Coordinates of N, CA, C and O in Angstrom, one line a residue:
M143 N -15.8 9.0 -8.4 CA -15.3 8.9 -6.8 C -14.2 9.3 -6.4 O -12.9 9.1 -7.4
H144 N -13.9 10.1 -5.6 CA -12.6 10.6 -5.1 C -11.5 9.4 -4.9 O -11.9 8.0 -4.2
A145 N -10.2 9.7 -5.0 CA -9.4 8.5 -4.8 C -9.4 8.0 -3.6 O -9.1 6.8 -3.1
F146 N -9.4 8.8 -2.0 CA -9.4 8.4 -1.0 C -10.9 7.8 -0.4 O -10.8 6.8 0.6
D147 N -12.1 8.0 -1.3 CA -13.1 7.2 -1.0 C -12.9 5.6 -1.7 O -13.2 4.6 -1.1
V148 N -12.0 5.7 -2.8 CA -11.8 4.2 -3.4 C -10.7 3.3 -2.6 O -11.0 2.3 -2.1
L149 N -9.8 4.4 -2.1 CA -8.7 3.8 -1.2 C -9.2 3.6 0.4 O -8.5 2.7 0.9
G150 N -10.1 4.1 0.9 CA -10.5 4.0 2.0 C -11.4 2.9 2.6 O -11.4 2.4 3.5
D151 N -11.8 2.0 1.3 CA -11.9 0.6 1.6 C -11.0 -0.6 1.8 O -10.3 -0.8 0.8
P152 N -10.9 -1.4 2.9 CA -9.8 -2.6 3.2 C -9.8 -3.3 2.1 O -8.7 -3.9 1.8
V153 N -10.8 -3.7 1.4 CA -10.8 -4.9 0.2 C -10.3 -4.3 -0.9 O -9.4 -5.1 -1.6
R154 N -10.8 -3.0 -1.3 CA -10.0 -2.5 -2.4 C -8.6 -2.3 -2.2 O -7.7 -2.2 -3.1
R155 N -8.1 -1.7 -1.3 CA -6.8 -2.0 -0.8 C -6.4 -3.1 -0.8 O -4.7 -3.1 -1.5
R156 N -6.5 -4.1 -0.4 CA -5.8 -5.1 -0.8 C -6.0 -5.9 -2.0 O -4.8 -6.4 -2.4
I157 N -7.2 -5.5 -2.9 CA -6.9 -6.1 -4.5 C -5.9 -5.0 -5.1 O -5.1 -5.9 -5.6
L158 N -5.7 -4.0 -4.6 CA -4.5 -3.0 -5.1 C -3.2 -3.7 -5.0 O -2.3 -4.0 -5.8
E159 N -2.9 -4.4 -3.5 CA -1.9 -5.0 -3.2 C -1.6 -6.1 -4.0 O -0.5 -6.4 -4.3
L160 N -2.5 -6.8 -4.3 CA -2.4 -8.2 -5.1 C -2.0 -7.8 -6.6 O -1.3 -8.4 -7.2
L161 N -2.9 -7.0 -6.8 CA -2.4 -6.3 -8.3 C -1.0 -5.5 -8.6 O -0.1 -5.7 -9.3
A162 N -0.7 -5.1 -7.6 CA 0.7 -4.6 -7.4 C 2.1 -5.9 -7.6 O 3.0 -5.6 -8.2
L163 N 1.6 -7.1 -7.3 CA 2.4 -8.2 -7.7 C 2.6 -8.5 -9.1 O 3.4 -9.6 -9.3
G164 N 1.4 -8.1 -9.9 CA 1.3 -8.4 -11.4 C 0.2 -8.4 -11.7 O -1.0 -9.0 -10.8
E165 N 0.0 -8.7 -12.8 CA -1.4 -8.8 -13.7 C -2.0 -10.1 -13.1 O -1.2 -11.2 -12.9
Q166 N -3.3 -10.1 -12.7 CA -4.2 -11.3 -12.2 C -5.2 -11.4 -12.7 O -5.7 -10.4 -13.1
T167 N -5.8 -12.7 -13.0 CA -7.2 -12.8 -13.1 C -8.3 -12.4 -12.0 O -7.8 -12.4 -11.1
S168 N -9.6 -12.3 -12.6 CA -10.3 -12.0 -11.4 C -10.5 -13.1 -10.4 O -11.1 -13.0 -9.4
G169 N -10.6 -14.2 -11.2 CA -10.8 -15.5 -10.2 C -9.5 -15.7 -9.4 O -9.8 -15.9 -8.2
E170 N -8.2 -15.2 -9.5 CA -7.4 -15.2 -8.8 C -7.5 -14.1 -7.6 O -7.2 -14.6 -6.6
V171 N -7.8 -13.2 -8.2 CA -7.9 -11.9 -7.0 C -9.3 -12.2 -6.2 O -9.2 -12.1 -5.1
S172 N -10.5 -13.0 -6.9 CA -11.5 -13.4 -6.1 C -11.2 -14.6 -4.9 O -11.5 -14.6 -3.9
A173 N -10.4 -15.5 -5.6 CA -10.2 -16.4 -4.4 C -9.4 -16.2 -3.4 O -10.1 -16.3 -2.1
V174 N -8.3 -15.0 -3.1 CA -7.9 -14.4 -2.1 C -8.9 -13.7 -1.6 O -8.8 -13.6 -0.1
I175 N -9.4 -13.0 -2.2 CA -10.4 -11.9 -1.3 C -11.6 -12.6 -0.6 O -11.5 -12.2 0.5
R176 N -11.7 -13.8 -1.2 CA -13.2 -14.2 -0.6 C -12.6 -15.0 0.7 O -13.1 -15.1 1.6
S177 N -11.2 -15.4 0.7 CA -10.7 -16.3 1.7 C -10.2 -15.2 2.9 O -10.7 -15.7 4.0
E178 N -9.9 -14.2 2.7 CA -9.5 -13.3 3.7 C -10.6 -12.5 4.1 O -10.6 -12.0 5.4
F179 N -11.5 -12.2 3.2 CA -12.4 -11.2 4.0 C -13.9 -11.6 4.0 O -15.0 -11.1 4.5
G180 N -13.9 -13.0 3.4 CA -15.4 -13.8 3.5 C -16.5 -13.1 2.8 O -17.7 -13.1 3.3
I181 N -16.4 -12.5 1.6 CA -17.2 -12.0 0.9 C -17.3 -12.8 -0.3 O -16.7 -13.6 -0.9
S182 N -18.5 -12.2 -0.9 CA -19.1 -13.1 -2.3 C -18.3 -12.7 -3.5 O -17.5 -11.9 -3.4
Q183 N -18.4 -13.8 -4.5 CA -17.5 -13.4 -5.7 C -18.0 -12.4 -6.2 O -17.4 -11.5 -6.9
P184 N -19.6 -12.0 -6.4 CA -20.2 -10.8 -7.1 C -19.8 -9.6 -6.3 O -19.6 -8.7 -6.6
A185 N -19.6 -9.8 -4.9 CA -19.0 -8.4 -4.0 C -17.4 -7.8 -4.6 O -17.3 -7.1 -4.6
V186 N -16.9 -9.0 -4.5 CA -15.4 -8.9 -5.4 C -15.7 -8.3 -6.7 O -14.6 -7.4 -7.1
S187 N -16.3 -9.0 -7.6 CA -16.5 -8.0 -8.9 C -16.9 -6.8 -8.9 O -16.3 -5.9 -9.4
Q188 N -17.8 -6.6 -7.8 CA -18.0 -5.0 -7.7 C -16.8 -4.2 -7.5 O -16.8 -3.1 -8.0
H189 N -16.1 -4.5 -6.4 CA -15.0 -4.0 -6.1 C -13.7 -3.7 -7.1 O -13.2 -2.8 -7.4
L190 N -13.5 -4.6 -7.9 CA -12.6 -4.5 -9.2 C -13.7 -3.4 -10.1 O -12.8 -2.9 -10.9
R191 N -14.9 -3.5 -10.4 CA -15.4 -2.5 -11.1 C -15.3 -1.2 -10.5 O -14.7 -0.2 -11.4
V192 N -15.3 -0.9 -9.5 CA -14.9 0.1 -8.9 C -13.6 0.7 -9.1 O -13.3 2.0 -9.6
L193 N -12.7 -0.2 -9.1 CA -11.2 0.2 -9.1 C -11.0 0.3 -10.9 O -10.5 1.3 -11.0
R194 N -11.9 -0.4 -11.4 CA -11.6 0.0 -13.2 C -12.3 1.2 -13.2 O -11.2 2.2 -14.1
E195 N -13.4 1.4 -12.6 CA -14.0 2.9 -13.1 C -13.2 3.9 -12.7 O -13.4 5.1 -13.2
S196 N -12.6 4.0 -11.3 CA -11.9 5.1 -11.0 C -10.7 4.9 -11.5 O -9.9 6.2 -11.2
G197 N -10.2 4.3 -12.4 CA -8.9 4.4 -13.3 C -7.4 3.6 -12.3 O -6.5 3.5 -12.8
F198 N -8.1 3.1 -11.2 CA -7.0 2.4 -10.4 C -6.3 1.0 -11.0 O -5.5 0.2 -10.7
A199 N -7.5 0.4 -11.4 CA -6.8 -0.7 -12.2 C -7.4 -0.8 -14.1 O -8.5 -0.3 -14.1
S200 N -6.9 -1.7 -14.4 CA -7.3 -1.7 -15.8 C -7.6 -3.2 -15.9 O -7.4 -4.1 -15.3
V201 N -8.6 -3.7 -17.2 CA -8.5 -4.6 -17.2 C -8.8 -5.1 -18.9 O -9.0 -4.6 -19.6
R202 N -7.9 -6.4 -19.0 CA -7.9 -6.6 -20.5 C -8.7 -8.3 -20.6 O -8.4 -9.0 -19.7
A203 N -9.1 -8.3 -22.1 CA -9.6 -9.7 -22.1 C -8.4 -10.7 -22.8 O -7.7 -10.5 -23.5
E204 N -8.4 -11.8 -22.3 CA -7.3 -12.9 -22.8 C -8.2 -14.2 -22.8 O -8.4 -14.9 -22.1
G205 N -8.9 -14.4 -24.1 CA -9.8 -15.6 -24.3 C -11.2 -15.4 -23.3 O -11.6 -14.5 -23.4
T206 N -11.3 -16.2 -22.6 CA -12.3 -15.9 -21.8 C -11.9 -15.5 -20.3 O -13.0 -15.4 -19.4
R207 N -10.8 -15.3 -20.1 CA -10.5 -14.5 -18.6 C -10.3 -13.0 -18.7 O -10.1 -12.4 -19.9
R208 N -10.3 -12.6 -17.9 CA -10.3 -11.2 -17.4 C -8.7 -11.0 -16.5 O -9.0 -11.5 -15.4
L209 N -8.1 -10.1 -17.1 CA -6.5 -9.8 -16.5 C -7.0 -8.6 -15.9 O -6.9 -7.7 -16.8
Y210 N -6.4 -8.6 -14.9 CA -6.6 -7.1 -14.1 C -5.1 -6.6 -13.6 O -4.2 -7.4 -13.6
A211 N -4.7 -5.4 -14.2 CA -3.4 -4.8 -13.5 C -3.6 -3.3 -13.1 O -4.8 -2.7 -13.0
V212 N -2.8 -3.2 -12.1 CA -2.7 -1.4 -11.0 C -2.5 -0.5 -12.6 O -1.5 -0.9 -13.4
Q213 N -3.1 0.6 -12.5 CA -2.8 1.8 -13.1 C -2.1 2.9 -12.3 O -2.6 3.2 -11.2
A214 N -1.1 3.3 -12.7 CA 0.0 4.1 -11.7 C -0.7 5.5 -11.5 O -0.4 6.0 -10.5
E215 N -1.5 6.0 -12.6 CA -1.9 7.6 -12.5 C -2.4 7.8 -11.3 O -2.1 9.0 -10.5
P216 N -3.5 7.3 -11.0 CA -4.2 7.8 -9.8 C -3.6 7.7 -8.4 O -3.4 8.8 -7.9
L217 N -2.4 6.9 -8.5 CA -1.4 6.4 -7.4 C -0.9 7.8 -7.4 O -0.4 8.3 -6.4
R218 N -0.2 8.3 -8.6 CA 0.5 9.4 -8.2 C -0.2 10.7 -8.0 O 0.6 11.4 -7.4
E219 N -1.5 10.7 -8.2 CA -2.2 11.8 -7.6 C -2.5 11.8 -6.1 O -2.3 12.7 -5.5
V220 N -2.6 10.7 -5.9 CA -2.4 10.4 -4.1 C -1.1 10.9 -3.7 O -1.2 11.7 -2.9
D221 N -0.1 10.6 -4.4 CA 1.2 10.5 -3.9 C 1.5 12.2 -4.0 O 1.9 12.7 -3.0
A222 N 1.0 12.8 -4.9 CA 1.0 14.2 -5.1 C 0.2 15.0 -3.8 O 1.1 16.0 -3.3
W223 N -0.6 14.6 -3.7 CA -1.7 15.3 -2.7 C -0.6 15.2 -1.3 O -0.9 15.9 -0.4
L224 N -0.3 13.9 -0.8 CA 0.5 13.4 0.2 C 1.8 14.1 0.4 O 2.1 14.3 1.6
D225 N 2.2 14.7 -0.6 CA 3.7 15.3 -0.4 C 3.7 16.6 0.1 O 4.5 16.7 1.1
R226 N 2.3 17.2 0.4 CA 2.4 18.4 1.0 C 2.4 18.1 2.6 O 2.7 18.8 3.2
F227 N 2.0 16.8 3.2 CA 2.0 16.4 4.4 C 3.3 15.9 4.9 O 3.3 15.2 6.0
R228 N 4.1 15.5 3.7 CA 5.2 14.4 4.0 C 6.2 15.1 5.3 O 7.0 14.2 5.9
G229 N 6.3 16.3 5.0 CA 7.3 17.1 5.7 C 7.2 16.6 7.3 O 7.6 16.6 8.3
F230 N 5.5 16.7 7.9 CA 5.3 16.2 9.0 C 6.1 15.1 9.5 O 6.4 14.9 10.7
W231 N 5.9 14.1 8.6 CA 6.4 12.6 9.2 C 7.9 12.4 8.8 O 8.5 11.8 9.8
E232 N 8.4 13.2 8.1 CA 9.7 13.0 7.7 C 10.6 13.7 9.0 O 11.8 13.0 9.3
Q233 N 10.3 14.7 9.3 CA 10.8 15.4 10.5 C 10.9 14.5 11.7 O 11.8 14.1 12.5
R234 N 9.9 14.0 11.9 CA 9.6 12.8 13.0 C 10.5 11.8 12.6 O 11.2 11.5 13.7
L235 N 10.6 11.1 11.5 CA 11.2 10.1 11.3 C 12.9 10.2 11.4 O 13.7 9.5 12.0
D236 N 13.4 11.3 10.9 CA 14.8 11.9 11.0 C 15.1 11.9 12.5 O 16.1 11.6 12.9
A237 N 14.2 12.7 13.5 CA 14.6 12.7 14.6 C 14.6 11.3 15.4 O 15.4 11.1 16.2
L238 N 13.7 10.2 14.8 CA 14.1 8.9 15.4 C 15.2 8.2 14.9 O 15.6 7.7 15.8
E239 N 15.7 8.7 14.0 CA 16.8 7.9 13.3 C 18.2 8.7 14.4 O 19.0 7.7 14.6
T240 N 18.0 9.8 14.6 CA 19.1 10.4 15.3 C 18.9 9.5 16.7 O 20.1 9.5 17.2
E241 N 17.8 9.6 17.4 CA 17.7 8.9 18.7 C 18.3 7.5 18.5 O 19.1 7.1 19.9
L242 N 17.8 6.9 17.5 CA 18.1 5.3 17.6 C 19.9 5.5 17.4 O 20.4 4.7 17.7
A243 N 20.5 6.3 16.3 CA 22.0 6.4 16.4 C 22.6 6.7 17.7 O 23.6 6.4 18.0
R244 N 21.7 7.7 18.6 CA 22.8 8.1 19.6 C 22.4 7.0 20.9 O 23.5 6.6 21.5
G245 N 21.6 6.0 20.5 CA 21.5 4.9 21.4 C 22.4 3.7 21.1 O 23.0 3.4 22.0
R246 N 22.7 3.7 19.8 CA 23.8 2.7 19.5 C 24.9 3.2 20.1 O 26.1 2.1 20.1
R247 N 25.4 4.7 19.8 CA 26.7 5.2 20.2 C 26.7 4.9 21.8 O 28.1 4.6 22.3
E248 N 25.7 5.1 22.6 CA 25.8 5.1 23.9 C 26.2 3.5 24.3 O 26.5 3.4 25.3
R249 N 25.3 2.4 23.7 CA 25.4 1.2 23.9 C 26.6 0.5 23.5 O 27.3 -0.2 24.2
R250 N 27.3 1.3 22.7 CA 28.7 0.5 22.3 C 29.8 0.5 23.4 O 30.2 -0.2 23.7
P251 N 29.7 1.7 24.0 CA 31.2 1.8 24.9 C 30.7 0.7 25.8 O 31.6 0.2 26.7
R252 N 29.6 0.6 26.5 CA 28.9 -0.5 27.5 C 29.6 -2.1 26.9 O 29.8 -2.8 27.9
E253 N 28.9 -2.0 25.7 CA 29.4 -3.3 25.1 C 30.9 -3.7 25.5 O 31.3 -4.7 25.5
E254 N 31.4 -3.0 25.0 CA 33.1 -3.2 24.8 C 33.6 -3.0 26.2 O 34.9 -4.2 26.4
T255 N 33.1 -2.6 27.3 CA 33.9 -2.8 28.5 C 33.4 -4.0 29.2 O 34.1 -4.6 29.7
S256 N 31.8 -4.5 29.0 CA 31.5 -5.4 29.5 C 32.1 -7.1 29.0 O 32.3 -7.7 29.6
G257 N 32.5 -6.6 27.7 CA 33.4 -7.7 26.9 C 34.9 -8.0 27.7 O 35.5 -9.0 27.5
D258 N 35.3 -6.9 28.4 CA 36.5 -7.3 29.2 C 36.8 -8.2 30.4 O 37.6 -8.5 31.0
D259 N 35.6 -8.9 31.0 CA 35.4 -9.1 32.0 C 36.4 -10.4 32.1 O 36.8 -11.5 31.6

C-alpha cells in the first residue's frame, strides 16, 4: 500500500498522532479511536494492522499487552516526496510574513500617536 493510501484515512492519521505521543497499548488506542470515530474495536485493530504492515507502526508484546509505536522511516519517505513541493508554500508563507511585518510597522506609529491624547 502506498504511503498516501495509508495516510489518506483519517482514522489512521489519528492513530499516528496518538502514537507520536509515545508508545501505547492497543487498548489505549482503541478507546480513543472508538470514542472519536464511533467504530468497533475490530475496526481499530484492522487500522493498526494496516499501519504495522505498511511500516508506519511497530508492535511489541509485553506480557499479554501489545504496545504500538510510530516508525519514522515511512514518514521520512513522505517528507522527502513532499520536499519537492515545499517551495510552493514556503514562498507564500514568506510573503505572508512580510505582509504581517508591514502591518505591524504601519500600526505602530498610529498606536504611538493615539496614546498621546
